[in-house]
Coordinates of C-alpha atoms in Angstrom, one line a residue:
M1 CA -136.3 48.3 -235.2
I2 CA -137.2 44.6 -235.4
D3 CA -133.7 43.2 -235.6
P4 CA -130.4 44.5 -234.2
K5 CA -128.2 46.4 -236.6
Y6 CA -125.5 43.8 -236.0
P7 CA -127.3 40.4 -236.2
P8 CA -126.2 37.8 -233.7
N9 CA -124.3 34.8 -235.1
V10 CA -126.6 32.1 -233.9
S11 CA -125.9 29.4 -236.4
R12 CA -123.1 27.5 -234.7
V13 CA -123.3 27.7 -230.9
V14 CA -122.2 24.6 -229.1
G15 CA -120.8 26.0 -225.8
G16 CA -120.5 29.6 -224.8
E17 CA -118.7 31.8 -227.3
D18 CA -117.9 35.4 -227.9
A19 CA -121.0 37.2 -229.1
T20 CA -120.9 39.3 -232.3
P21 CA -120.2 42.8 -231.0
H22 CA -123.4 44.8 -230.3
S23 CA -125.7 42.0 -231.6
W24 CA -127.7 42.0 -228.3
P25 CA -128.1 45.8 -228.0
W26 CA -130.5 45.5 -225.0
Q27 CA -127.9 43.7 -222.8
I28 CA -126.6 45.9 -220.0
S29 CA -123.9 45.5 -217.3
L30 CA -125.2 46.4 -213.8
Q31 CA -122.2 47.7 -211.9
Y32 CA -121.6 48.9 -208.4
D33 CA -119.1 51.2 -206.7
K34 CA -116.5 48.9 -205.1
N35 CA -114.2 51.2 -203.2
G36 CA -114.1 53.8 -205.9
V37 CA -114.0 51.4 -208.8
W38 CA -117.0 50.3 -210.9
A39 CA -117.3 46.5 -210.8
H40 CA -119.7 44.3 -212.9
T41 CA -122.1 42.4 -210.7
C42 CA -125.1 41.4 -212.9
G43 CA -126.6 41.5 -216.3
G44 CA -129.9 43.1 -217.2
T45 CA -132.2 44.0 -220.1
L46 CA -133.1 47.5 -221.4
I47 CA -136.9 47.5 -222.0
A48 CA -137.5 51.3 -222.4
S49 CA -135.4 54.4 -222.7
N50 CA -135.1 54.7 -218.9
W51 CA -136.0 51.2 -217.6
V52 CA -133.9 48.1 -217.1
L53 CA -135.1 44.6 -216.1
T54 CA -132.9 42.5 -213.8
A55 CA -133.1 40.0 -210.9
A56 CA -134.1 41.0 -207.4
H57 CA -131.1 39.1 -206.0
C58 CA -128.8 41.4 -207.8
I59 CA -129.9 44.4 -205.8
S60 CA -128.6 45.4 -202.4
S61 CA -129.8 48.6 -200.8
S62 CA -126.3 49.4 -199.4
R63 CA -124.7 49.6 -202.8
T64 CA -124.5 52.5 -205.4
Y65 CA -125.2 51.3 -208.9
R66 CA -124.8 52.4 -212.5
V67 CA -125.9 50.9 -215.7
F68 CA -123.5 50.5 -218.6
L69 CA -125.2 50.2 -222.0
G70 CA -123.8 49.5 -225.5
K71 CA -120.9 47.4 -224.1
H72 CA -119.2 44.5 -225.7
N73 CA -115.8 44.3 -223.8
L74 CA -116.0 45.5 -220.2
K75 CA -112.3 46.3 -220.0
E76 CA -112.1 48.4 -223.2
E77 CA -113.1 52.0 -224.0
E78 CA -115.9 51.8 -226.5
A79 CA -117.1 54.9 -228.2
E80 CA -120.7 53.8 -228.5
S81 CA -121.2 52.8 -224.9
V82 CA -122.7 55.0 -222.2
A83 CA -122.8 54.8 -218.4
V84 CA -126.0 56.1 -216.7
A85 CA -126.7 56.7 -213.0
V86 CA -129.6 55.0 -211.3
E87 CA -132.6 57.0 -210.0
K88 CA -134.6 54.2 -208.4
L89 CA -134.4 50.5 -207.7
I90 CA -137.7 48.6 -207.4
V91 CA -137.5 45.0 -206.2
H92 CA -140.7 42.9 -206.4
E93 CA -142.5 43.2 -203.1
K94 CA -142.9 39.4 -202.8
W95 CA -139.2 38.6 -203.6
N96 CA -138.2 35.8 -201.3
S97 CA -134.5 35.1 -201.1
W98 CA -134.9 31.9 -199.2
L99 CA -137.2 30.2 -201.8
I100 CA -135.8 32.3 -204.7
I101 CA -139.2 33.3 -205.9
N102 CA -140.3 36.5 -207.6
D103 CA -136.7 37.2 -208.4
I104 CA -137.3 40.3 -210.5
A105 CA -136.5 43.9 -210.2
L106 CA -136.7 47.1 -212.2
V107 CA -134.0 49.8 -212.4
K108 CA -135.1 53.3 -213.3
L109 CA -132.3 55.2 -215.0
A110 CA -131.6 58.8 -214.0
E111 CA -131.9 59.9 -217.6
H112 CA -133.4 58.6 -220.8
V113 CA -130.9 57.0 -223.1
Q114 CA -130.7 57.7 -226.8
F115 CA -131.4 54.6 -228.9
S116 CA -128.7 53.7 -231.5
D117 CA -127.3 50.8 -233.4
T118 CA -125.7 49.6 -230.2
I119 CA -128.4 50.5 -227.6
Q120 CA -131.9 49.3 -228.2
P121 CA -134.7 48.0 -226.0
S122 CA -135.8 44.4 -226.1
C123 CA -139.3 43.3 -226.8
L124 CA -141.3 41.7 -224.0
P125 CA -143.3 38.5 -224.5
Q126 CA -147.1 38.5 -224.4
A127 CA -148.5 38.1 -221.0
D128 CA -148.5 34.4 -219.8
A129 CA -146.7 33.2 -222.9
I130 CA -145.2 29.8 -222.3
L131 CA -142.4 28.4 -224.5
S132 CA -142.4 24.8 -225.7
Q133 CA -139.9 22.1 -224.9
D134 CA -136.6 22.6 -226.8
F135 CA -137.5 26.1 -228.0
P136 CA -134.2 27.6 -229.0
C137 CA -133.2 30.6 -226.8
Y138 CA -129.9 32.3 -226.1
I139 CA -128.4 33.3 -222.8
T140 CA -126.0 36.3 -222.9
G141 CA -123.7 37.7 -220.2
W142 CA -120.3 38.5 -218.9
G143 CA -120.5 35.8 -216.2
R144 CA -117.9 33.2 -215.2
L145 CA -116.5 31.1 -218.1
W146 CA -116.6 28.0 -215.9
T147 CA -117.5 27.1 -212.3
N148 CA -115.4 29.3 -210.0
G149 CA -113.6 30.6 -213.1
P150 CA -113.0 34.2 -214.1
I151 CA -115.7 36.4 -215.4
S152 CA -115.5 37.2 -219.1
D153 CA -114.4 40.6 -220.4
T154 CA -116.3 40.1 -223.7
L155 CA -120.0 39.4 -223.9
Q156 CA -120.7 35.6 -224.2
Q157 CA -123.7 33.9 -225.8
A158 CA -124.8 30.3 -225.7
L159 CA -127.8 28.3 -227.1
L160 CA -129.9 27.1 -224.2
P161 CA -133.0 25.2 -225.4
V162 CA -136.1 25.5 -223.1
V163 CA -136.9 22.7 -220.7
D164 CA -140.6 22.6 -220.1
Y165 CA -142.1 22.8 -216.5
Q166 CA -143.2 19.2 -216.7
T167 CA -139.6 18.0 -217.2
C168 CA -137.9 20.6 -215.1
S169 CA -140.1 19.9 -212.0
Q170 CA -139.3 16.1 -212.1
R171 CA -137.5 14.9 -209.0
D172 CA -134.2 14.2 -210.6
W173 CA -134.2 17.6 -212.3
W174 CA -135.1 20.6 -210.1
G175 CA -138.2 19.1 -208.4
S176 CA -140.2 21.4 -206.3
N177 CA -137.5 24.2 -206.4
V178 CA -138.9 25.2 -209.8
K179 CA -142.2 27.0 -209.9
T180 CA -144.5 27.8 -212.8
T181 CA -143.4 31.4 -212.7
M182 CA -139.9 30.3 -213.9
V183 CA -138.4 29.0 -217.1
C184 CA -135.7 26.4 -217.3
A185 CA -133.2 26.2 -220.1
G186 CA -130.2 24.0 -220.8
G187 CA -129.3 21.2 -218.5
D188 CA -127.2 19.2 -220.9
G189 CA -124.2 19.3 -218.5
V190 CA -122.2 21.4 -221.0
V191 CA -123.7 24.8 -221.5
S192 CA -125.2 27.0 -218.8
G193 CA -125.4 30.3 -217.1
C194 CA -123.0 31.0 -214.3
N195 CA -122.2 33.6 -211.6
G196 CA -122.2 37.1 -213.1
D197 CA -124.8 36.2 -215.7
S198 CA -127.6 36.8 -213.0
G199 CA -130.2 39.3 -214.0
G200 CA -129.4 39.0 -217.7
P201 CA -131.8 37.9 -220.5
L202 CA -133.0 34.7 -222.0
N203 CA -133.3 35.9 -225.6
C204 CA -135.9 34.0 -227.7
N205 CA -136.8 34.8 -231.2
G206 CA -140.6 35.1 -231.4
G207 CA -140.6 35.0 -235.2
S208 CA -140.6 38.7 -236.1
N209 CA -138.3 39.9 -233.3
W210 CA -136.3 38.9 -230.2
E211 CA -138.1 38.9 -226.9
V212 CA -136.7 38.6 -223.4
H213 CA -138.5 35.6 -221.9
G214 CA -136.4 35.1 -218.8
I215 CA -134.2 36.7 -216.2
V216 CA -131.2 34.6 -215.0
S217 CA -132.1 33.6 -211.4
F218 CA -130.3 30.5 -210.2
G219 CA -128.3 27.4 -211.1
S220 CA -126.8 24.4 -209.3
G221 CA -124.5 24.7 -206.3
L222 CA -122.8 21.6 -207.6
G223 CA -121.5 23.5 -210.6
C224 CA -122.9 25.8 -213.2
N225 CA -123.2 23.2 -215.9
T226 CA -124.6 20.2 -214.0
L227 CA -126.5 17.6 -215.9
K228 CA -130.3 17.9 -215.4
K229 CA -129.9 21.1 -213.5
P230 CA -130.7 23.7 -216.2
T231 CA -130.3 27.4 -215.6
V232 CA -133.5 28.7 -214.0
F233 CA -134.9 32.1 -215.1
T234 CA -137.7 34.2 -213.8
R235 CA -140.4 33.9 -216.4
V236 CA -141.0 37.5 -217.7
S237 CA -144.4 36.7 -219.1
A238 CA -145.6 35.9 -215.6
Y239 CA -144.9 39.4 -214.5
S240 CA -146.3 41.5 -217.4
S241 CA -148.9 43.3 -215.2
W242 CA -146.3 44.1 -212.5
I243 CA -143.9 45.5 -215.1
N244 CA -146.7 47.6 -216.6
E245 CA -147.7 48.9 -213.2
V246 CA -144.2 49.9 -212.1
T247 CA -143.2 51.5 -215.4
N248 CA -146.7 52.9 -216.3
A249 CA -146.5 50.9 -219.5
G250 CA -143.3 52.8 -220.3
Y251 CA -141.9 50.2 -222.5
S252 CA -142.4 49.3 -226.1
C253 CA -140.9 47.1 -228.7
Y254 CA -139.9 50.0 -231.1
K255 CA -140.7 47.8 -234.1

């Protein structure tokens, strides 16, 4: 399966907009038990039938989680969606919440999910792959629609062109806060990720298929869509061997 059954409408994104239902079939909602009610906390990416990639800062050892797959609208009953319990949470051993480095985690599902038109794994990029300046990628998630605004019920998508490390590490951009193990995207002051998008994918079309090149990690405290403060992602290609090690190479692209 190289392309989703429902292709994403990526021809006319300016700001965030509703995604075509089920056009990002690897997007998951990571939810936690909030006093008996399941609440969305972060996004994530299905990379194998029982493994999900997300951000380390999304995980708290005191919470009980589940993974919701095949979702478009979080508030509506959707026949093709499935909620799966979590067997194990593996946060990168060098995750540093102070410096926000190694912000990556793997979630092992309690059971293997059945792939379908609405539930498919994403491809992973080649190890150490680096995207060029302005490479067109898409952020997807149910995060806040604006700074301090409400989270979205329907999955949103937005075009976020890549900002290369040389630019993103300049003093008036992110400076030394951004490391080579990260990917920056956006920064136009209009479109960005926001709270609730954390852990979700930066989807980039590698030519023959979509690959998840980033995991939403952090943005500006001044506001989600601050000029020259692009959304910062953990660069997936910097952690290929860690992902292989943890999952026993349990993922594939299912081309």
